[in-house]
CSV table of C-alpha atoms and ligand atoms in Angstrom, one decimal:
chain,number,residue,atom,x,y,z
A,1,MET,CA,-24.7,-25.3,-8.0
A,2,ALA,CA,-24.2,-21.8,-6.6
A,3,THR,CA,-20.8,-21.2,-5.1
A,4,THR,CA,-20.0,-18.2,-3.0
A,5,GLU,CA,-16.9,-16.6,-4.3
A,6,GLN,CA,-14.5,-15.5,-1.7
A,7,THR,CA,-13.9,-11.7,-2.2
A,8,PHE,CA,-11.1,-9.5,-1.0
A,9,TYR,CA,-11.2,-5.7,-1.1
A,10,ILE,CA,-7.9,-3.9,-0.4
A,11,THR,CA,-7.1,-0.2,-0.6
A,12,THR,CA,-4.1,2.1,-0.5
A,13,PRO,CA,-4.3,5.6,0.8
A,14,ILE,CA,-5.0,8.1,-2.0
A,15,PHE,CA,-1.9,10.1,-2.5
A,16,TYR,CA,-1.6,13.9,-2.6
A,17,PRO,CA,-0.6,14.9,-6.1
A,18,ASN,CA,1.3,18.0,-5.0
A,19,ALA,CA,4.6,16.4,-5.9
A,20,ASN,CA,5.8,13.2,-7.5
A,21,LEU,CA,5.7,10.0,-5.5
A,22,HIS,CA,8.8,9.0,-3.5
A,23,MET,CA,9.8,5.6,-2.1
A,24,GLY,CA,7.6,6.1,1.0
A,25,HIS,CA,4.5,6.3,-1.2
A,26,ALA,CA,5.8,3.4,-3.3
A,27,TYR,CA,6.0,1.4,-0.1
A,28,SER,CA,2.2,1.6,0.7
A,29,THR,CA,1.4,0.7,-2.8
A,30,THR,CA,3.9,-2.1,-3.3
A,31,LEU,CA,2.9,-3.8,0.0
A,32,SER,CA,-0.8,-3.6,-1.0
A,33,ASP,CA,0.0,-5.0,-4.4
A,34,ILE,CA,1.8,-8.0,-2.9
A,35,ILE,CA,-1.1,-8.7,-0.6
A,36,ALA,CA,-3.6,-8.3,-3.5
A,37,ARG,CA,-1.6,-10.6,-5.8
A,38,TYR,CA,-1.3,-13.2,-3.0
A,39,HIS,CA,-5.1,-13.2,-2.6
A,40,ARG,CA,-5.7,-13.5,-6.3
A,41,LEU,CA,-3.3,-16.5,-6.5
A,42,ARG,CA,-5.4,-18.1,-3.7
A,43,GLY,CA,-8.4,-17.9,-6.1
A,44,GLU,CA,-10.2,-15.0,-4.4
A,45,ARG,CA,-12.0,-12.3,-6.3
A,46,VAL,CA,-9.9,-9.3,-5.5
A,47,TYR,CA,-10.7,-5.6,-5.9
A,48,PHE,CA,-7.6,-3.4,-5.4
A,49,LEU,CA,-8.1,0.4,-5.2
A,50,THR,CA,-5.6,3.2,-5.3
A,51,GLY,CA,-5.8,6.8,-6.3
A,52,ALA,CA,-5.2,10.5,-5.8
A,53,ASP,CA,-6.5,13.0,-3.2
A,54,GLU,CA,-6.9,16.0,-5.4
A,55,ASN,CA,-9.3,18.5,-3.8
A,56,THR,CA,-6.7,20.2,-1.7
A,57,GLU,CA,-5.2,23.6,-1.5
A,58,LYS,CA,-1.7,22.2,-1.7
A,59,VAL,CA,-2.4,20.9,-5.1
A,60,VAL,CA,-3.6,24.3,-6.2
A,61,ARG,CA,-0.4,25.9,-4.8
A,62,ALA,CA,1.8,23.3,-6.6
A,63,ALA,CA,0.1,24.0,-9.9
A,64,VAL,CA,0.6,27.8,-9.5
A,65,LYS,CA,4.3,27.1,-8.7
A,66,ASP,CA,4.5,25.0,-11.9
A,67,GLY,CA,2.9,27.7,-14.0
A,68,LYS,CA,0.0,25.5,-14.9
A,69,ASN,CA,-3.7,25.5,-14.4
A,70,THR,CA,-4.9,23.0,-11.8
A,71,GLU,CA,-6.4,20.6,-14.2
A,72,GLU,CA,-3.4,20.6,-16.5
A,73,TYR,CA,-1.1,20.2,-13.6
A,74,LEU,CA,-3.1,17.3,-12.2
A,75,ASN,CA,-3.3,15.5,-15.5
A,76,ASP,CA,0.5,15.6,-15.8
A,77,ILE,CA,1.2,14.5,-12.3
A,78,ILE,CA,-1.4,11.7,-12.4
A,79,SER,CA,0.2,10.4,-15.5
A,80,ASN,CA,3.5,10.3,-13.6
A,81,PHE,CA,1.8,8.4,-10.8
A,82,LYS,CA,0.3,5.9,-13.2
A,83,SER,CA,3.6,5.4,-15.1
A,84,LEU,CA,5.4,4.7,-11.8
A,85,PHE,CA,2.7,2.2,-10.8
A,86,GLY,CA,2.9,0.6,-14.2
A,87,LYS,CA,6.7,0.1,-13.8
A,88,LEU,CA,6.2,-1.2,-10.3
A,89,GLU,CA,3.6,-3.7,-11.7
A,90,ILE,CA,0.9,-2.4,-9.4
A,91,SER,CA,-2.1,-4.5,-10.3
A,92,TYR,CA,-4.8,-2.1,-9.2
A,93,ASP,CA,-8.4,-2.5,-10.5
A,94,GLN,CA,-9.2,1.1,-10.1
A,95,PHE,CA,-7.3,4.4,-9.8
A,96,ILE,CA,-9.8,6.9,-8.3
A,97,ARG,CA,-9.3,10.7,-8.6
A,98,THR,CA,-11.3,12.7,-6.1
A,99,SER,CA,-11.7,15.6,-8.6
A,100,ASP,CA,-13.7,13.2,-10.8
A,101,GLN,CA,-17.2,14.5,-10.5
A,102,ASP,CA,-18.8,11.4,-12.1
A,103,VAL,CA,-16.9,8.7,-10.3
A,104,HIS,CA,-16.2,10.2,-6.8
A,105,TRP,CA,-18.6,13.0,-6.0
A,106,PRO,CA,-21.9,11.1,-5.9
A,107,GLY,CA,-20.6,8.8,-3.2
A,108,ALA,CA,-19.0,11.6,-1.1
A,109,GLU,CA,-22.3,13.6,-1.3
A,110,GLU,CA,-24.4,10.7,-0.4
A,111,LEU,CA,-22.2,9.9,2.6
A,112,TRP,CA,-22.4,13.6,3.7
A,113,LYS,CA,-26.2,13.5,3.4
A,114,ARG,CA,-26.5,10.5,5.5
A,115,ILE,CA,-24.3,11.9,8.2
A,116,ALA,CA,-26.3,15.1,8.1
A,117,ALA,CA,-29.6,13.1,8.3
A,118,ALA,CA,-28.3,11.4,11.4
A,119,GLY,CA,-28.0,14.8,13.0
A,120,ASP,CA,-24.2,14.6,13.3
A,121,LEU,CA,-23.3,17.8,11.4
A,122,GLU,CA,-23.6,21.2,13.0
A,123,LYS,CA,-22.6,24.6,11.9
A,124,ARG,CA,-20.4,26.4,14.4
A,125,ALA,CA,-18.2,29.4,14.5
A,126,TYR,CA,-14.7,28.3,14.8
A,127,GLU,CA,-11.2,29.7,15.4
A,128,GLY,CA,-8.2,27.6,15.1
A,129,LEU,CA,-4.7,27.0,13.6
A,130,TYR,CA,-4.7,25.2,10.3
A,131,CYS,CA,-1.7,23.3,8.9
A,132,ILE,CA,-1.9,23.0,5.1
A,133,GLY,CA,0.8,20.2,5.1
A,134,HIS,CA,-1.5,18.1,7.3
A,135,GLU,CA,-4.7,19.4,5.8
A,136,SER,CA,-6.0,19.6,9.4
A,137,PHE,CA,-6.3,21.8,12.4
A,138,ILE,CA,-3.4,21.7,14.8
A,139,THR,CA,-3.1,22.7,18.4
A,140,GLU,CA,-0.9,25.3,20.0
A,141,LYS,CA,0.7,22.5,22.0
A,142,GLU,CA,1.9,20.6,18.9
A,143,LEU,CA,3.9,23.6,17.6
A,144,VAL,CA,7.6,24.0,17.9
A,145,ASP,CA,8.8,27.6,17.7
A,146,GLY,CA,5.4,28.5,16.3
A,147,LYS,CA,5.7,26.0,13.4
A,148,CYS,CA,4.3,22.6,12.6
A,149,PRO,CA,7.3,20.3,13.3
A,150,ASP,CA,6.3,17.9,10.5
A,151,HIS,CA,6.1,20.6,7.8
A,152,ASP,CA,8.3,23.3,9.2
A,153,GLU,CA,5.6,25.8,8.3
A,154,LYS,CA,3.6,28.3,10.4
A,155,PRO,CA,-0.1,27.3,10.6
A,156,GLU,CA,-2.8,29.8,9.5
A,157,LEU,CA,-5.2,31.2,12.0
A,158,LEU,CA,-8.7,30.5,10.7
A,159,LYS,CA,-11.8,32.3,12.0
A,160,GLU,CA,-14.8,31.0,10.2
A,161,GLU,CA,-18.0,29.0,10.2
A,162,ASN,CA,-17.6,25.3,9.6
A,163,TYR,CA,-19.9,22.3,9.8
A,164,PHE,CA,-18.7,20.2,12.7
A,165,PHE,CA,-18.9,16.4,12.8
A,166,LYS,CA,-19.9,15.1,16.1
A,167,LEU,CA,-17.0,12.7,16.4
A,168,SER,CA,-17.0,12.8,20.2
A,169,LYS,CA,-20.4,11.0,20.2
A,170,TYR,CA,-18.8,7.9,18.7
A,171,THR,CA,-15.8,7.5,20.9
A,172,GLY,CA,-17.2,4.7,23.1
A,173,GLU,CA,-18.7,2.7,20.2
A,174,ILE,CA,-15.5,2.7,18.2
A,175,LYS,CA,-13.4,1.8,21.2
A,176,GLY,CA,-15.7,-1.2,21.8
A,177,LYS,CA,-15.4,-2.4,18.2
A,178,ILE,CA,-11.7,-2.2,18.3
A,179,GLU,CA,-11.5,-4.0,21.7
A,180,SER,CA,-13.9,-6.8,20.5
A,181,GLY,CA,-11.8,-7.2,17.3
A,182,GLU,CA,-14.8,-6.3,15.1
A,183,LEU,CA,-12.5,-3.6,13.7
A,184,ARG,CA,-8.9,-5.0,13.8
A,185,ILE,CA,-6.0,-2.6,13.9
A,186,ILE,CA,-2.7,-4.3,13.0
A,187,PRO,CA,-0.1,-4.3,14.5
A,188,GLU,CA,-0.8,-4.4,18.2
A,189,THR,CA,1.3,-1.3,18.9
A,190,ARG,CA,-1.0,0.8,16.7
A,191,ARG,CA,-4.1,-0.8,18.2
A,192,ASN,CA,-2.9,0.3,21.6
A,193,GLU,CA,-2.0,3.8,20.3
A,194,ILE,CA,-5.5,4.3,19.0
A,195,LEU,CA,-7.2,2.8,22.0
A,196,ALA,CA,-5.2,5.3,24.2
A,197,LEU,CA,-6.4,8.1,22.0
A,198,LEU,CA,-10.0,6.9,22.3
A,199,GLU,CA,-9.6,6.5,26.0
A,200,ARG,CA,-8.7,10.2,26.3
A,201,GLY,CA,-11.8,11.0,24.2
A,202,LEU,CA,-12.3,12.5,20.7
A,203,GLU,CA,-13.2,16.1,20.0
A,204,ASP,CA,-15.6,17.0,17.3
A,205,VAL,CA,-13.9,17.9,14.0
A,206,SER,CA,-14.4,20.5,11.4
A,207,PHE,CA,-15.9,18.9,8.3
A,208,SER,CA,-16.2,21.8,5.9
A,209,ARG,CA,-14.6,25.1,4.9
A,210,PRO,CA,-16.3,28.3,3.7
A,211,ALA,CA,-16.4,28.2,-0.1
A,212,SER,CA,-15.0,31.8,-0.1
A,213,LYS,CA,-11.8,30.6,1.5
A,214,VAL,CA,-10.9,27.6,-0.6
A,215,THR,CA,-10.4,27.2,-4.3
A,216,VAL,CA,-11.3,23.5,-4.6
A,217,GLY,CA,-13.6,21.0,-2.9
A,218,ILE,CA,-17.0,19.3,-3.2
A,219,PRO,CA,-19.8,21.7,-2.4
A,220,VAL,CA,-21.7,20.8,0.7
A,221,PRO,CA,-25.0,19.3,-0.3
A,222,GLY,CA,-27.7,21.8,0.4
A,223,ASP,CA,-25.3,24.6,1.4
A,224,ASP,CA,-23.4,26.2,-1.5
A,225,THR,CA,-21.5,28.5,0.9
A,226,GLN,CA,-19.4,25.6,2.2
A,227,ARG,CA,-17.0,23.0,0.8
A,228,ILE,CA,-16.5,19.5,2.2
A,229,TYR,CA,-13.3,19.2,4.2
A,230,VAL,CA,-10.5,17.4,2.4
A,231,TRP,CA,-10.3,14.4,4.8
A,232,CYS,CA,-14.1,13.8,4.8
A,233,ASP,CA,-14.0,14.0,1.0
A,234,ALA,CA,-10.9,11.7,0.8
A,235,LEU,CA,-12.1,9.0,3.1
A,236,ALA,CA,-15.3,8.7,1.1
A,237,ASN,CA,-13.2,7.4,-1.8
A,238,TYR,CA,-13.2,3.9,-0.3
A,239,ILE,CA,-16.9,3.6,-1.0
A,240,SER,CA,-17.4,6.0,-3.8
A,241,ALA,CA,-15.1,3.8,-5.8
A,242,LEU,CA,-17.5,1.0,-5.4
A,243,ASP,CA,-20.3,3.2,-6.8
A,244,PHE,CA,-21.9,3.9,-3.5
A,245,GLY,CA,-24.4,6.8,-3.9
A,246,LYS,CA,-25.1,5.9,-7.5
A,247,GLY,CA,-28.1,3.7,-7.0
A,248,ALA,CA,-27.9,-0.1,-7.0
A,249,SER,CA,-24.2,-0.9,-6.9
A,250,GLU,CA,-22.9,-4.4,-7.6
A,251,LEU,CA,-19.4,-3.5,-6.5
A,252,TYR,CA,-20.5,-2.0,-3.2
A,253,GLU,CA,-22.7,-5.0,-2.5
A,254,LYS,CA,-19.9,-7.4,-3.4
A,255,PHE,CA,-16.9,-5.7,-1.7
A,256,TRP,CA,-18.0,-3.6,1.2
A,257,PRO,CA,-17.0,-3.8,4.1
A,258,VAL,CA,-13.4,-3.6,3.0
A,259,ASP,CA,-11.1,-6.5,4.0
A,260,VAL,CA,-8.1,-4.2,4.6
A,261,HIS,CA,-7.2,-0.5,4.4
A,262,VAL,CA,-3.4,-0.3,4.1
A,263,ILE,CA,-2.1,3.0,5.6
A,264,GLY,CA,1.0,4.6,7.0
A,265,LYS,CA,1.2,5.4,10.7
A,266,ASP,CA,0.7,9.1,10.3
A,267,ILE,CA,-2.9,8.7,9.1
A,268,LEU,CA,-4.0,6.3,11.7
A,269,ARG,CA,-6.3,8.7,13.6
A,270,PHE,CA,-8.2,9.5,10.4
A,271,HIS,CA,-8.7,5.9,9.5
A,272,ALA,CA,-9.3,4.3,12.9
A,273,ALA,CA,-11.3,7.0,14.5
A,274,ILE,CA,-12.8,9.5,12.1
A,275,TRP,CA,-13.6,7.1,9.3
A,276,PRO,CA,-15.3,4.5,11.5
A,277,ALA,CA,-17.3,7.3,13.1
A,278,MET,CA,-18.5,8.5,9.7
A,279,LEU,CA,-19.6,5.0,8.7
A,280,LEU,CA,-21.4,4.4,12.0
A,281,SER,CA,-23.2,7.7,11.6
A,282,ALA,CA,-24.2,6.8,8.1
A,283,GLY,CA,-25.3,3.4,9.2
A,284,LEU,CA,-22.7,1.5,7.1
A,285,PRO,CA,-20.5,-1.4,8.1
A,286,LEU,CA,-17.0,-0.8,9.3
A,287,PRO,CA,-13.8,-2.0,7.7
A,288,LYS,CA,-12.6,-5.4,8.8
A,289,LYS,CA,-8.9,-4.5,9.2
A,290,ILE,CA,-6.6,-1.6,9.1
A,291,PHE,CA,-3.0,-2.5,8.5
A,292,VAL,CA,-0.7,0.3,9.6
A,293,HIS,CA,2.9,0.3,8.3
A,294,GLY,CA,5.8,2.4,9.5
A,295,PHE,CA,7.9,5.0,7.7
A,296,ILE,CA,10.7,4.6,5.3
A,297,THR,CA,13.5,6.6,6.7
A,298,SER,CA,16.5,7.9,4.9
A,299,GLY,CA,19.5,8.6,7.1
A,300,GLY,CA,17.2,8.0,10.1
A,301,LYS,CA,14.6,10.6,9.2
A,302,LYS,CA,11.2,10.1,7.6
A,303,MET,CA,11.5,10.3,3.9
A,304,SER,CA,9.6,13.4,2.9
A,305,LYS,CA,9.6,16.2,0.4
A,306,THR,CA,9.7,18.7,3.3
A,307,LEU,CA,12.9,17.2,4.7
A,308,GLY,CA,14.4,17.0,1.3
A,309,ASN,CA,15.6,13.4,1.7
A,310,VAL,CA,13.5,11.7,-0.9
A,311,ILE,CA,14.6,8.9,-3.2
A,312,ASP,CA,12.8,8.8,-6.5
A,313,PRO,CA,11.7,5.3,-7.2
A,314,ASN,CA,12.2,5.9,-10.9
A,315,ASP,CA,15.9,6.4,-10.4
A,316,LEU,CA,16.3,3.0,-8.6
A,317,ILE,CA,14.1,1.3,-11.2
A,318,SER,CA,16.3,2.5,-14.1
A,319,GLU,CA,19.4,1.4,-12.3
A,320,TYR,CA,18.3,-1.9,-10.8
A,321,GLY,CA,14.9,-2.8,-12.3
A,322,ALA,CA,11.5,-2.5,-10.8
A,323,GLU,CA,11.5,-6.0,-9.3
A,324,SER,CA,14.6,-5.1,-7.2
A,325,VAL,CA,12.7,-2.2,-5.8
A,326,ARG,CA,9.7,-4.4,-4.9
A,327,TYR,CA,12.2,-6.9,-3.4
A,328,TYR,CA,13.9,-4.3,-1.2
A,329,LEU,CA,10.6,-2.9,0.1
A,330,ALA,CA,9.1,-6.3,0.8
A,331,ARG,CA,12.1,-7.9,2.5
A,332,HIS,CA,14.1,-5.1,4.1
A,333,ILE,CA,11.5,-2.8,5.4
A,334,SER,CA,9.8,-4.4,8.4
A,335,PRO,CA,6.1,-3.8,7.7
A,336,PHE,CA,5.3,-2.7,11.3
A,337,GLU,CA,8.3,-0.5,12.1
A,338,ASP,CA,10.3,2.2,10.4
A,339,GLY,CA,12.9,1.0,8.0
A,340,ASP,CA,15.9,2.7,6.6
A,341,LEU,CA,16.7,2.9,2.9
A,342,THR,CA,20.0,4.0,1.6
A,343,ILE,CA,21.5,3.3,-1.8
A,344,GLU,CA,24.4,1.4,-0.2
A,345,LYS,CA,22.0,-1.0,1.6
A,346,PHE,CA,19.9,-1.3,-1.5
A,347,LYS,CA,22.9,-2.3,-3.6
A,348,GLU,CA,24.2,-4.7,-1.0
A,349,ALA,CA,20.9,-6.5,-0.9
A,350,TYR,CA,20.7,-6.5,-4.7
A,351,ASN,CA,24.1,-8.0,-5.2
A,352,GLY,CA,24.0,-10.5,-2.3
A,353,GLU,CA,20.4,-11.7,-2.5
A,354,LEU,CA,19.2,-11.1,-6.0
A,355,ALA,CA,22.3,-11.4,-8.2
A,356,ASN,CA,24.1,-14.0,-6.2
A,357,GLY,CA,21.3,-15.7,-4.2
A,358,LEU,CA,18.3,-16.1,-6.5
A,359,GLY,CA,19.8,-15.3,-9.9
A,360,ASN,CA,22.8,-17.5,-9.5
A,361,LEU,CA,20.9,-20.5,-8.2
A,362,VAL,CA,18.4,-20.4,-11.1
A,363,SER,CA,21.1,-20.1,-13.7
A,364,ARG,CA,23.2,-23.0,-12.2
A,365,VAL,CA,20.2,-25.3,-12.0
A,366,LEU,CA,18.9,-24.4,-15.5
A,367,LYS,CA,22.4,-24.9,-17.0
A,368,MET,CA,22.5,-28.5,-15.7
A,369,SER,CA,18.9,-29.3,-16.6
A,370,VAL,CA,19.2,-27.9,-20.1
A,371,THR,CA,22.5,-29.8,-20.7
A,372,HIS,CA,21.0,-33.1,-19.7
A,373,GLY,CA,17.6,-32.4,-21.2
A,374,ILE,CA,15.7,-32.7,-17.9
A,375,SER,CA,12.3,-31.4,-17.4
A,376,VAL,CA,9.6,-31.4,-14.7
A,377,ASN,CA,5.9,-31.9,-14.7
A,378,VAL,CA,4.5,-28.6,-13.6
A,379,ASP,CA,0.8,-28.9,-14.3
A,380,LYS,CA,-0.2,-29.4,-10.7
A,381,LYS,CA,-1.9,-26.5,-9.0
A,382,PHE,CA,0.4,-24.9,-6.5
A,383,THR,CA,-0.6,-24.6,-2.8
A,384,PHE,CA,1.3,-22.1,-0.7
A,385,PRO,CA,2.8,-23.8,2.4
A,386,ILE,CA,1.3,-22.9,5.8
A,387,VAL,CA,4.3,-21.0,7.1
A,388,TYR,CA,4.1,-18.8,4.1
A,389,THR,CA,0.4,-18.2,4.2
A,390,GLU,CA,0.6,-17.5,8.0
A,391,SER,CA,3.1,-14.7,7.3
A,392,MET,CA,1.2,-13.3,4.4
A,393,ASP,CA,-2.1,-13.4,6.2
A,394,ARG,CA,-0.6,-11.3,8.9
A,395,PHE,CA,0.9,-8.9,6.4
A,396,LYS,CA,4.4,-10.0,7.3
A,397,VAL,CA,5.6,-9.9,3.8
A,398,ASN,CA,9.3,-9.7,5.0
A,399,GLU,CA,8.8,-13.1,6.8
A,400,ALA,CA,7.4,-14.6,3.6
A,401,CYS,CA,10.6,-13.4,1.8
A,402,ASP,CA,12.8,-14.8,4.6
A,403,TYR,CA,11.1,-18.2,4.0
A,404,ILE,CA,11.8,-18.1,0.3
A,405,TRP,CA,15.4,-17.0,0.7
A,406,LYS,CA,15.9,-19.8,3.3
A,407,LYS,CA,14.7,-22.2,0.5
A,408,ILE,CA,17.2,-20.6,-1.9
A,409,GLN,CA,20.0,-21.1,0.6
A,410,GLU,CA,19.1,-24.7,1.3
A,411,THR,CA,19.0,-25.5,-2.4
A,412,ASP,CA,22.4,-23.9,-2.8
A,413,GLN,CA,23.7,-26.0,0.0
A,414,ARG,CA,22.2,-29.1,-1.4
A,415,ILE,CA,24.1,-28.5,-4.7
A,416,GLN,CA,27.4,-28.1,-2.7
A,417,GLU,CA,26.7,-31.4,-0.9
A,418,LYS,CA,25.5,-33.6,-3.7
A,419,GLN,CA,27.6,-32.0,-6.4
A,420,PRO,CA,25.4,-33.3,-9.3
A,421,PHE,CA,27.8,-31.6,-11.8
A,422,LYS,CA,30.4,-34.2,-10.7
A,423,LEU,CA,28.0,-37.0,-10.2
A,424,VAL,CA,27.1,-37.0,-13.9
A,425,LYS,CA,30.5,-38.6,-14.6
A,426,SER,CA,30.1,-41.5,-12.1
A,427,ASP,CA,26.4,-42.1,-11.9
A,428,LEU,CA,24.4,-40.4,-14.6
A,429,GLU,CA,21.0,-41.7,-13.5
A,430,ALA,CA,21.4,-40.5,-9.9
A,431,ALA,CA,22.7,-37.2,-11.2
A,432,LYS,CA,19.7,-36.7,-13.4
A,433,ALA,CA,17.3,-37.5,-10.6
A,434,GLU,CA,19.1,-35.0,-8.4
A,435,ILE,CA,18.9,-32.3,-11.1
A,436,GLN,CA,15.3,-33.0,-11.6
A,437,TYR,CA,14.8,-32.5,-7.8
A,438,LEU,CA,16.6,-29.2,-8.0
A,439,LEU,CA,14.6,-28.1,-10.9
A,440,LYS,CA,11.4,-28.8,-9.0
A,441,GLU,CA,12.8,-26.8,-6.1
A,442,ILE,CA,13.4,-23.7,-8.2
A,443,TYR,CA,10.0,-24.1,-9.8
A,444,ASN,CA,8.5,-24.0,-6.3
A,445,ILE,CA,10.6,-21.0,-5.4
A,446,ALA,CA,9.2,-19.2,-8.5
A,447,GLU,CA,5.7,-20.0,-7.3
A,448,LEU,CA,6.4,-18.6,-3.9
A,449,LEU,CA,7.9,-15.5,-5.5
A,450,ALA,CA,4.8,-14.8,-7.7
A,451,PRO,CA,3.1,-12.2,-5.4
A,452,ILE,CA,6.4,-10.4,-4.7
A,453,LEU,CA,8.4,-10.5,-7.9
A,454,PRO,CA,5.7,-11.3,-10.5
A,455,SER,CA,7.7,-11.0,-13.7
A,456,THR,CA,10.8,-12.8,-12.3
A,457,SER,CA,8.5,-15.6,-11.2
A,458,GLU,CA,7.0,-15.9,-14.7
A,459,LYS,CA,10.4,-15.8,-16.3
A,460,ILE,CA,11.8,-18.6,-14.2
A,461,LYS,CA,8.7,-20.7,-14.8
A,462,SER,CA,8.7,-20.3,-18.5
A,463,LEU,CA,12.5,-21.0,-18.7
A,464,ILE,CA,11.8,-24.3,-16.9
A,465,LYS,CA,8.9,-25.1,-19.1
A,466,GLU,CA,10.8,-24.3,-22.3
A,467,ASN,CA,13.9,-26.0,-21.1
A,468,LYS,CA,16.1,-22.9,-21.7
A,469,THR,CA,18.8,-21.1,-19.8
A,470,PRO,CA,18.4,-17.3,-19.4
A,471,GLU,CA,20.2,-15.4,-22.1
A,472,THR,CA,21.2,-12.6,-19.7
A,473,PRO,CA,21.5,-12.9,-15.9
A,474,LEU,CA,18.1,-12.3,-14.1
A,475,PHE,CA,19.9,-9.8,-11.9
A,476,PRO,CA,23.2,-8.6,-13.4
A,477,ARG,CA,25.8,-7.8,-10.7
A,478,LYS,CA,26.4,-4.1,-10.0
A,479,GLU,CA,29.9,-2.9,-9.3
B,501,MSP,N1,-4.0,12.0,1.0
B,501,MSP,C1,-3.8,11.5,2.3
B,501,MSP,C2,-4.4,10.1,2.5
B,501,MSP,C3,-5.9,10.0,2.3
B,501,MSP,S1,-6.5,8.4,2.4
B,501,MSP,C4,-8.1,8.6,2.5
B,501,MSP,C5,-2.3,11.4,2.5
B,501,MSP,N2,-1.5,11.4,1.4
B,501,MSP,S2,0.1,11.3,1.3
B,501,MSP,O1,0.4,11.4,-0.1
B,501,MSP,O2,0.6,12.3,2.2
B,501,MSP,O3,0.5,10.0,2.0
B,501,MSP,C6,0.0,8.8,1.4
B,501,MSP,C7,0.6,7.6,2.1
B,501,MSP,O4,2.0,7.6,1.9
B,501,MSP,C8,0.4,7.5,3.6
B,501,MSP,O5,0.0,6.2,4.0
B,501,MSP,C9,1.7,7.8,4.2
B,501,MSP,O6,1.9,7.2,5.4
B,501,MSP,C10,2.6,7.2,3.2
B,501,MSP,N3,4.0,7.8,3.3
B,501,MSP,C11,4.4,9.0,3.0
B,501,MSP,N4,5.7,9.1,3.3
B,501,MSP,C12,6.1,7.9,3.9
B,501,MSP,C13,7.3,7.4,4.2
B,501,MSP,N5,8.5,8.1,4.2
B,501,MSP,N6,7.4,6.1,4.5
B,501,MSP,C14,6.3,5.2,4.4
B,501,MSP,N7,5.1,5.7,4.0
B,501,MSP,C15,4.9,7.1,4.0
B,501,MSP,O7,-1.8,11.2,3.6
């Protein structure tokens, strides 16, 4: 009998490799990983894409500063990205690099050709202010003291010929699709933000730069004097990764349209206006959902290299372990708003909720079950409870964590009340039954933890199965 397999395609933004990744970038990726793992555990066929946005002038500049050629520089930094993702247990299926001429370029070129064939690209003379930090044009109005406020840099005045994409033409159609829910923007506040922008109308956007003025970029098909604009190139990654543009593609057939693009709030306009317009122009289906998260702030300001307040995830990982980093991001940063990260808060959550809460409970219960030789039957397939799936399906990963930690607290309380460690002396059978109940509870907690803390979850499950106590604490207390 033919069964239709439920598929789930999820993407992160592709990251600029002009510097190493900080906790803000780790956030997009970790959230996406938790969602991807959750869908895999529900038996869906998941495709999880991440990668790097390489065809940009800021990468060239960073390479020069580092005294390397661009390719060498990129290879080094991409290996840092991958090493971080490895430590953070990011279970991606593909890491795309936009400089990869075999993997990425055919899709980006095909998309360009379709948009051109639709009559939506037009060469125009243009003069405007360009901010390299944003990799986009910026208006006079947006400047503060003549500088881009986000990057503290003066924009360049560009006078050149560009291909323009007729974005304005698609304003109404995109607005309709967002209003009808065909394209869902989550959360509501971001949906309203983009609808207000669409209400004001979209202006056409420059989609290429003269080849003479840029060092990198995909040549415009049929016009060697121009290079495809970074954002047009970058957005195409979501389909080029699925082999779009390379003839019959099983991946594209199976996974497009994407179930969810996970992005930060600063790149909403690119994903919820420009990208859908490109797809409409090319006659391709639109994404189903765009999930927009807030910023990680540090001392109240967006964590960014420009502001100099970055926390290197590698430092936290070496001090506290990767799963603690996943935990903090999942539980203590609200997915829809900005969330602050300081070492003090991190340590407090670590000691209180991981070392004391989870770690302590597991070791107490295992100690009793091992002493009394109690085991549980764990062959049954686990089903996530509805409260949990409702949170996860809405990307409220923090709520799913709250639910798990409520279970931890309840189990702790139950031990206080029933005192099985005392009961063993008066009623051994009752005590054993109680310990077995507790053991089942921590096994369930481990199942719930699987998408969030995959290796801790595995560790707890195998200790229970092997009837062992942990040799070292799961999360040693930090002074
Ligand atoms: N290359 C583009 C994305 C192209 S997608 C087709 C880009 N790259 S980026 O490296 O600057 O940012 C990648 C992601 O990291 C974005 O979603 C951005 O919102 C996120 N973050 C960067 N700093 C952040 C915080 N401080 N907090 C949370 N996420 C932030 O934009």
